[in-house]
Amino acid sequence: MASHAPIQRMQVPFRRCLARTAIRSSRAFATIPSSPSDPQQPASTTPTTRRPTYFKDTAVAPFTDFIPSAPAPLSPSEAYAPRTATVGPEGRKRTITRLPDWLKTPIPSAGANPEFAKIKADLRGLGLHTVCEEARCPNIGECWGGSKEGGKNAATATIMLMGDTCTRGCRFCSVKTNRKPPPLDVHEPENTAEALARWGLGYVVLTSVDRDDLADGGARHFAETIRRIKAKKPGMLVEALTGDFRGDLDMVKVVAESGLDVYAHNVETVEGLTPYVRDRRATFRQSLKVLEHVKTVMGKEGIITKTSIMLGLGEQDEEVWETMRELRKVDVDVVTFGQYMRPTKRHLQVERYVTPEEFDIWKQRALDMGFLYCASGPLVRSSYKAGEAFIENVLRKRAGEKAMSAKSLGQAVVAEELSSKSM
């Protein structure tokens, strides 16, 4: 009898295990509803309760509720109205004017645009600088990237000669300043010509920092660069955006006679604001003398002169009118209008954001006054490529007319010689 006791003690947990296994095997799966008619499922005597949920509204919203609706179009007065915002910590809050939508441009990307990446790589490889980067131009993506139709022929960059450090400190410009910049790179003219020959452009713009530390202001360096470009690419049209060379007209002549096609020098603003906006060594009358002397040296039809004016610095309409009249007196051919945009907080504040409609009005006024061309818009800059395309057509048309006149003159000389021989 004693030998059966351990066996009985082992049977009790064994029966419990078998009972649990039977219960588990008869449990229904969650995806198969159990019904009382199922012979394998025991009828439940307790009522089933719904699992509690935290969602109160069980109605499903329509799909259109998740699609943002298009905003209603704004009227011109509402669209051009400046928007303000309050910024700063408590106790020191201030109201600022936000940048209007018409002045916002996409951030350029070298990965998305191969032409942009190519130009940037060439510039870095040859150690060249551009005013596009130094002056933080908003059109850099458009100009460097070119267009789908024109490809690299539509791409352009404004090369900045003589380094990236200026000896003057204009209050609107973000280029670095120093009284004693580094010396000139003697290889820069050749490197610049080589880079432009690689790009295969039809029109190029050269500019420079002011180098008052040099005896000639960098005029001979500028002229040598233009000659190297013309030697490598005779058909390339060159625009030179120069400084005033401290009013030395002999240095202006050196650059004008170097073979360039467009001589540009910016007056920047109206005469009344010039001492406030530009460096004190640059005056409005001095800039007019530079533009006038170019026409005196090269003739009215021998070269195109160009200048640029920034709006939004506090100028009055009558002052802009007077500036345009002064420019026409010295036979300036091309004028551009653009919105002044503050580079940093250390520069001049924007007094007013000029609307696109006002820029269109100034463009028409300039054309009515006799300017050959006027590029006017919020994002227009002195080397805006839309203006370059127009000027390029004008220059090539003039070159064709000169070739035709030379050909007709040659034919007339030959005919006269033949007639004299026959007599």
XYZ file of C-alpha atoms in Angstrom:
423
model
C 0.000 0.000 0.000
C 2.859 2.308 0.782
C 4.293 1.838 -2.698
C 1.094 3.268 -4.291
C 1.209 6.582 -2.352
C 3.935 8.283 -4.479
C 2.087 7.300 -7.650
C -1.135 8.908 -6.416
C 0.695 12.068 -5.496
C 2.067 12.286 -9.063
C -1.349 11.736 -10.626
C -2.848 14.925 -9.138
C -0.610 17.460 -10.941
C -0.735 15.331 -14.075
C -4.555 15.530 -14.165
C -4.408 19.303 -13.648
C -2.021 19.648 -16.601
C -4.326 17.603 -18.841
C -7.302 19.737 -17.837
C -5.512 22.970 -18.688
C -4.435 21.611 -22.074
C -8.022 20.670 -22.924
C -9.258 24.165 -22.035
C -6.589 25.831 -24.159
C -7.267 23.607 -27.171
C -10.949 24.481 -27.086
C -10.327 28.278 -26.984
C -11.464 30.058 -30.214
C -9.136 32.197 -32.316
C -9.667 35.974 -32.420
C -10.482 35.947 -36.136
C -13.064 33.133 -35.889
C -16.215 34.171 -34.067
C -17.599 31.554 -31.757
C -21.257 30.645 -31.990
C -23.490 28.769 -29.559
C -24.268 26.243 -32.288
C -20.641 25.155 -32.479
C -20.548 21.750 -30.843
C -16.894 22.148 -29.888
C -17.468 25.451 -28.069
C -19.177 25.370 -24.728
C -22.069 27.766 -24.381
C -21.055 30.837 -22.395
C -23.365 31.829 -19.634
C -21.761 35.253 -18.995
C -22.648 38.174 -21.323
C -19.782 39.446 -23.560
C -18.643 43.054 -22.901
C -17.135 45.363 -25.593
C -13.536 46.368 -25.093
C -13.357 49.990 -23.900
C -11.916 52.560 -26.306
C -10.713 56.123 -25.962
C -12.174 57.287 -29.293
C -15.485 59.033 -28.729
C -16.393 59.711 -32.363
C -16.637 56.515 -34.379
C -17.682 58.254 -37.636
C -15.045 58.170 -40.414
C -14.123 61.600 -41.897
C -14.208 61.962 -45.697
C -10.927 61.932 -47.623
C -11.376 65.530 -48.796
C -10.984 66.718 -45.214
C -7.325 65.684 -45.337
C -6.526 67.588 -48.574
C -5.556 71.264 -48.055
C -7.755 73.598 -50.027
C -6.160 76.208 -52.315
C -6.064 79.680 -50.720
C -8.226 82.334 -52.240
C -6.325 84.744 -54.542
C -5.376 88.029 -52.908
C -6.024 91.435 -54.392
C -2.926 93.399 -55.525
C -3.166 95.727 -52.522
C -3.297 92.799 -50.113
C -0.549 90.854 -51.887
C 1.856 93.803 -51.908
C 1.077 94.942 -48.358
C 4.129 94.487 -46.073
C 3.759 91.829 -43.409
C 5.148 92.419 -39.944
C 6.064 90.116 -37.075
C 6.908 90.642 -33.398
C 10.171 89.075 -32.328
C 12.409 89.113 -29.251
C 12.170 88.092 -25.593
C 9.651 89.445 -23.132
C 10.287 93.073 -22.306
C 12.378 93.675 -25.445
C 10.003 92.764 -28.244
C 10.223 94.651 -31.511
C 8.306 94.659 -34.775
C 10.085 93.726 -37.996
C 8.942 93.698 -41.620
C 9.083 90.280 -43.219
C 10.603 89.728 -46.638
C 7.864 89.920 -49.306
C 7.062 86.791 -51.279
C 8.264 88.285 -54.570
C 11.806 88.566 -53.144
C 12.089 84.928 -52.055
C 14.087 82.565 -54.263
C 14.853 78.832 -53.948
C 18.163 77.845 -52.381
C 20.518 76.605 -55.136
C 21.778 73.047 -54.928
C 24.827 71.626 -56.659
C 23.326 68.148 -56.534
C 20.145 69.144 -58.341
C 21.837 71.274 -61.019
C 24.968 69.936 -62.771
C 25.796 73.288 -64.416
C 25.764 74.990 -61.017
C 28.119 72.334 -59.654
C 30.452 72.588 -62.662
C 30.844 76.358 -62.432
C 31.448 76.186 -58.686
C 34.071 73.442 -59.078
C 35.905 75.384 -61.807
C 35.961 78.528 -59.675
C 37.342 76.702 -56.647
C 39.882 74.784 -58.712
C 41.310 77.946 -60.306
C 41.099 80.053 -57.148
C 38.671 82.591 -58.653
C 36.080 84.719 -56.875
C 32.627 85.863 -57.986
C 30.524 88.803 -56.949
C 27.604 86.369 -56.996
C 28.944 84.738 -53.826
C 30.674 87.693 -52.171
C 27.687 90.037 -52.565
C 25.153 87.263 -51.759
C 23.208 87.741 -54.964
C 19.720 86.148 -54.882
C 19.978 85.206 -58.576
C 22.984 82.910 -58.190
C 20.941 79.741 -58.729
C 19.302 81.092 -61.867
C 22.474 82.539 -63.404
C 24.845 79.689 -62.595
C 22.311 76.989 -63.361
C 21.400 78.259 -66.814
C 18.164 76.984 -68.340
C 16.810 73.797 -69.841
C 16.614 75.396 -73.262
C 19.959 77.169 -73.307
C 22.017 74.774 -71.196
C 25.454 76.033 -70.292
C 25.210 78.763 -72.923
C 22.544 80.378 -70.746
C 24.609 79.959 -67.570
C 26.855 82.808 -66.465
C 28.837 84.006 -63.492
C 30.230 87.450 -62.733
C 33.955 87.000 -62.072
C 35.365 89.327 -59.412
C 38.976 90.210 -60.138
C 41.790 91.329 -57.821
C 40.741 89.245 -54.846
C 37.765 89.252 -52.502
C 38.774 92.181 -50.273
C 37.882 95.800 -51.061
C 39.624 98.940 -49.836
C 36.324 100.801 -49.547
C 33.425 100.295 -47.183
C 30.083 101.070 -48.805
C 27.179 100.676 -46.403
C 25.130 98.480 -48.715
C 27.820 95.993 -49.776
C 28.755 92.732 -48.038
C 32.200 92.333 -49.657
C 35.048 92.209 -47.134
C 37.008 95.425 -46.575
C 40.619 96.096 -45.616
C 43.016 98.977 -46.100
C 45.789 96.614 -47.184
C 44.385 93.656 -49.145
C 46.628 90.801 -50.335
C 48.726 91.461 -53.456
C 47.359 90.734 -56.898
C 47.550 87.220 -58.322
C 49.670 87.442 -61.470
C 48.081 84.238 -62.784
C 44.514 85.516 -62.396
C 44.119 86.880 -65.967
C 45.151 83.549 -67.490
C 43.083 81.492 -65.029
C 40.028 83.631 -65.689
C 40.369 83.280 -69.451
C 40.838 79.527 -69.081
C 37.708 79.128 -66.938
C 35.560 81.141 -69.319
C 36.865 79.185 -72.303
C 35.824 75.948 -70.558
C 32.281 77.156 -69.943
C 31.739 78.101 -73.574
C 29.724 81.225 -72.773
C 28.730 83.806 -75.333
C 28.613 86.695 -72.845
C 30.604 87.227 -69.651
C 30.682 89.906 -66.962
C 33.878 90.917 -65.154
C 33.927 93.099 -62.073
C 36.430 93.860 -59.343
C 36.866 95.201 -55.859
C 38.205 98.733 -55.451
C 41.971 98.686 -55.012
C 42.902 102.178 -53.874
C 46.156 100.712 -52.520
C 47.448 100.267 -56.093
C 48.874 103.120 -58.139
C 46.631 102.412 -61.130
C 43.680 101.103 -59.100
C 44.059 97.725 -60.845
C 43.172 99.098 -64.296
C 46.052 97.381 -66.095
C 45.271 94.062 -64.408
C 41.651 94.444 -65.550
C 42.703 95.272 -69.114
C 45.133 92.331 -69.285
C 42.370 89.925 -68.242
C 40.106 91.202 -71.028
C 42.875 90.826 -73.618
C 43.555 87.224 -72.504
C 39.852 86.384 -72.829
C 39.630 87.871 -76.303
C 42.762 85.972 -77.331
C 41.253 82.631 -76.284
C 37.652 83.345 -77.372
C 37.493 86.197 -79.914
C 33.736 85.786 -80.325
C 32.980 86.121 -76.611
C 31.364 89.409 -75.600
C 32.869 90.953 -72.467
C 31.236 93.379 -70.061
C 33.458 95.124 -67.502
C 31.857 96.492 -64.328
C 34.589 98.726 -62.931
C 35.121 101.158 -60.082
C 35.879 104.828 -60.535
C 39.700 104.488 -60.192
C 39.606 107.485 -57.809
C 38.529 109.654 -60.736
C 41.667 108.943 -62.793
C 40.294 109.140 -66.330
C 43.537 107.848 -67.847
C 42.939 104.524 -66.090
C 39.352 104.529 -67.361
C 40.787 104.871 -70.867
C 43.125 101.889 -70.291
C 40.175 99.609 -69.556
C 37.929 101.076 -72.266
C 40.559 100.427 -74.971
C 41.279 96.841 -73.882
C 38.773 95.330 -76.307
C 35.680 95.025 -74.110
C 32.161 95.415 -75.506
C 30.201 96.911 -72.586
C 31.597 99.320 -70.013
C 29.517 99.339 -66.815
C 29.929 101.569 -63.799
C 27.195 101.849 -61.176
C 25.997 105.112 -59.668
C 24.150 102.864 -57.138
C 21.688 105.497 -55.873
C 20.494 109.075 -56.321
C 22.876 111.968 -55.767
C 21.321 113.053 -52.469
C 21.846 109.636 -50.847
C 25.304 108.935 -52.302
C 27.319 110.214 -49.282
C 25.116 108.152 -46.970
C 25.079 104.944 -49.046
C 28.479 104.788 -50.746
C 32.015 105.232 -49.487
C 32.952 108.900 -49.158
C 35.643 108.502 -51.815
C 32.946 107.689 -54.374
C 30.770 110.590 -55.537
C 27.859 110.811 -57.929
C 29.546 113.381 -60.173
C 32.727 111.337 -60.313
C 30.758 108.323 -61.539
C 29.122 110.440 -64.244
C 32.558 111.599 -65.432
C 33.691 107.960 -65.737
C 30.705 107.043 -67.922
C 31.075 110.203 -69.993
C 34.796 109.661 -70.603
C 34.186 106.148 -71.938
C 31.973 107.577 -74.676
C 34.535 110.294 -75.369
C 37.293 107.724 -75.871
C 35.360 105.084 -77.823
C 32.640 107.133 -79.489
C 28.869 106.922 -79.029
C 28.482 103.835 -81.238
C 31.828 102.290 -80.379
C 30.830 100.896 -76.993
C 27.769 100.411 -74.791
C 27.751 102.061 -71.359
C 25.659 100.748 -68.515
C 24.786 101.641 -64.923
C 22.574 100.400 -62.097
C 20.364 102.034 -59.466
C 19.073 100.487 -56.238
C 15.578 101.400 -55.032
C 14.236 101.150 -51.498
C 16.899 103.275 -49.766
C 14.615 106.237 -49.135
C 14.901 107.979 -52.497
C 12.076 110.146 -53.836
C 10.565 109.817 -57.304
C 11.807 113.222 -58.398
C 15.354 112.260 -57.377
C 15.144 109.137 -59.547
C 13.857 111.242 -62.441
C 16.793 113.651 -62.055
C 19.272 110.754 -61.924
C 17.922 109.354 -65.186
C 18.156 112.767 -66.844
C 21.791 113.109 -65.764
C 22.581 109.666 -67.153
C 21.055 110.497 -70.524
C 23.139 113.684 -70.691
C 26.303 111.547 -70.748
C 24.756 109.081 -73.264
C 24.412 106.074 -70.974
C 22.772 103.306 -73.016
C 21.532 100.790 -70.429
C 20.134 101.282 -66.928
C 18.894 98.671 -64.451
C 16.681 99.060 -61.385
C 16.688 96.588 -58.508
C 15.512 96.310 -54.915
C 18.099 96.991 -52.220
C 18.258 93.991 -49.901
C 20.059 94.244 -46.584
C 22.917 91.689 -46.496
C 23.395 91.702 -42.698
C 22.254 93.683 -39.666
C 25.441 95.734 -39.887
C 24.344 97.270 -43.193
C 21.783 99.903 -44.119
C 18.175 99.129 -43.358
C 15.622 98.796 -46.122
C 13.420 101.867 -46.098
C 10.786 100.441 -48.420
C 10.071 97.341 -50.491
C 9.218 98.519 -53.993
C 6.441 96.515 -55.636
C 6.863 94.803 -59.025
C 4.305 97.155 -60.518
C 6.458 100.173 -59.628
C 9.487 98.550 -61.229
C 7.502 98.095 -64.432
C 6.607 101.789 -64.367
C 10.266 102.827 -64.028
C 11.216 100.529 -66.892
C 8.727 102.187 -69.208
C 9.865 105.641 -68.103
C 13.489 104.755 -68.870
C 12.630 103.480 -72.343
C 10.576 106.600 -73.031
C 13.601 108.732 -72.112
C 15.694 107.061 -74.807
C 17.644 104.351 -72.999
C 18.599 101.488 -75.293
C 17.495 98.903 -72.724
C 16.233 98.810 -69.137
C 16.033 95.777 -66.849
C 13.800 96.609 -63.904
C 12.538 94.272 -61.188
C 12.896 93.392 -57.502
C 15.624 90.798 -58.122
C 17.375 92.575 -60.998
C 21.069 93.264 -60.455
C 23.630 95.139 -62.539
C 24.756 91.940 -64.294
C 21.305 90.436 -64.748
C 21.426 87.821 -67.499
C 18.155 88.874 -69.149
C 19.776 92.217 -69.922
C 22.901 90.460 -71.131
C 20.891 88.513 -73.712
C 19.426 91.719 -75.117
C 22.769 93.538 -75.153
C 24.390 90.525 -76.811
C 21.875 90.714 -79.648
C 22.468 94.454 -80.047
C 26.238 94.016 -80.144
C 26.101 91.178 -82.658
C 23.700 93.174 -84.814
C 26.071 96.138 -84.774
C 28.986 93.850 -85.634
C 27.003 92.442 -88.547
C 26.177 95.925 -89.800
C 29.844 96.912 -89.623
C 30.818 93.778 -91.537
C 28.181 94.497 -94.184
C 29.302 98.110 -94.533
C 32.950 97.022 -94.809
C 31.990 94.441 -97.451
C 29.984 96.975 -99.445
C 32.840 99.455 -99.181
C 35.264 96.848 -100.512
C 32.948 96.039 -103.390
C 32.647 99.712 -104.235
C 36.436 100.117 -104.284
C 36.826 97.091 -106.566
C 34.145 98.375 -108.941
C 35.789 101.774 -109.079
C 39.168 100.204 -109.902
C 37.633 98.097 -112.672
C 35.902 101.093 -114.168
C 39.104 103.126 -114.132
C 41.011 100.288 -115.876
C 38.352 99.971 -118.572
C 38.588 103.652 -119.328
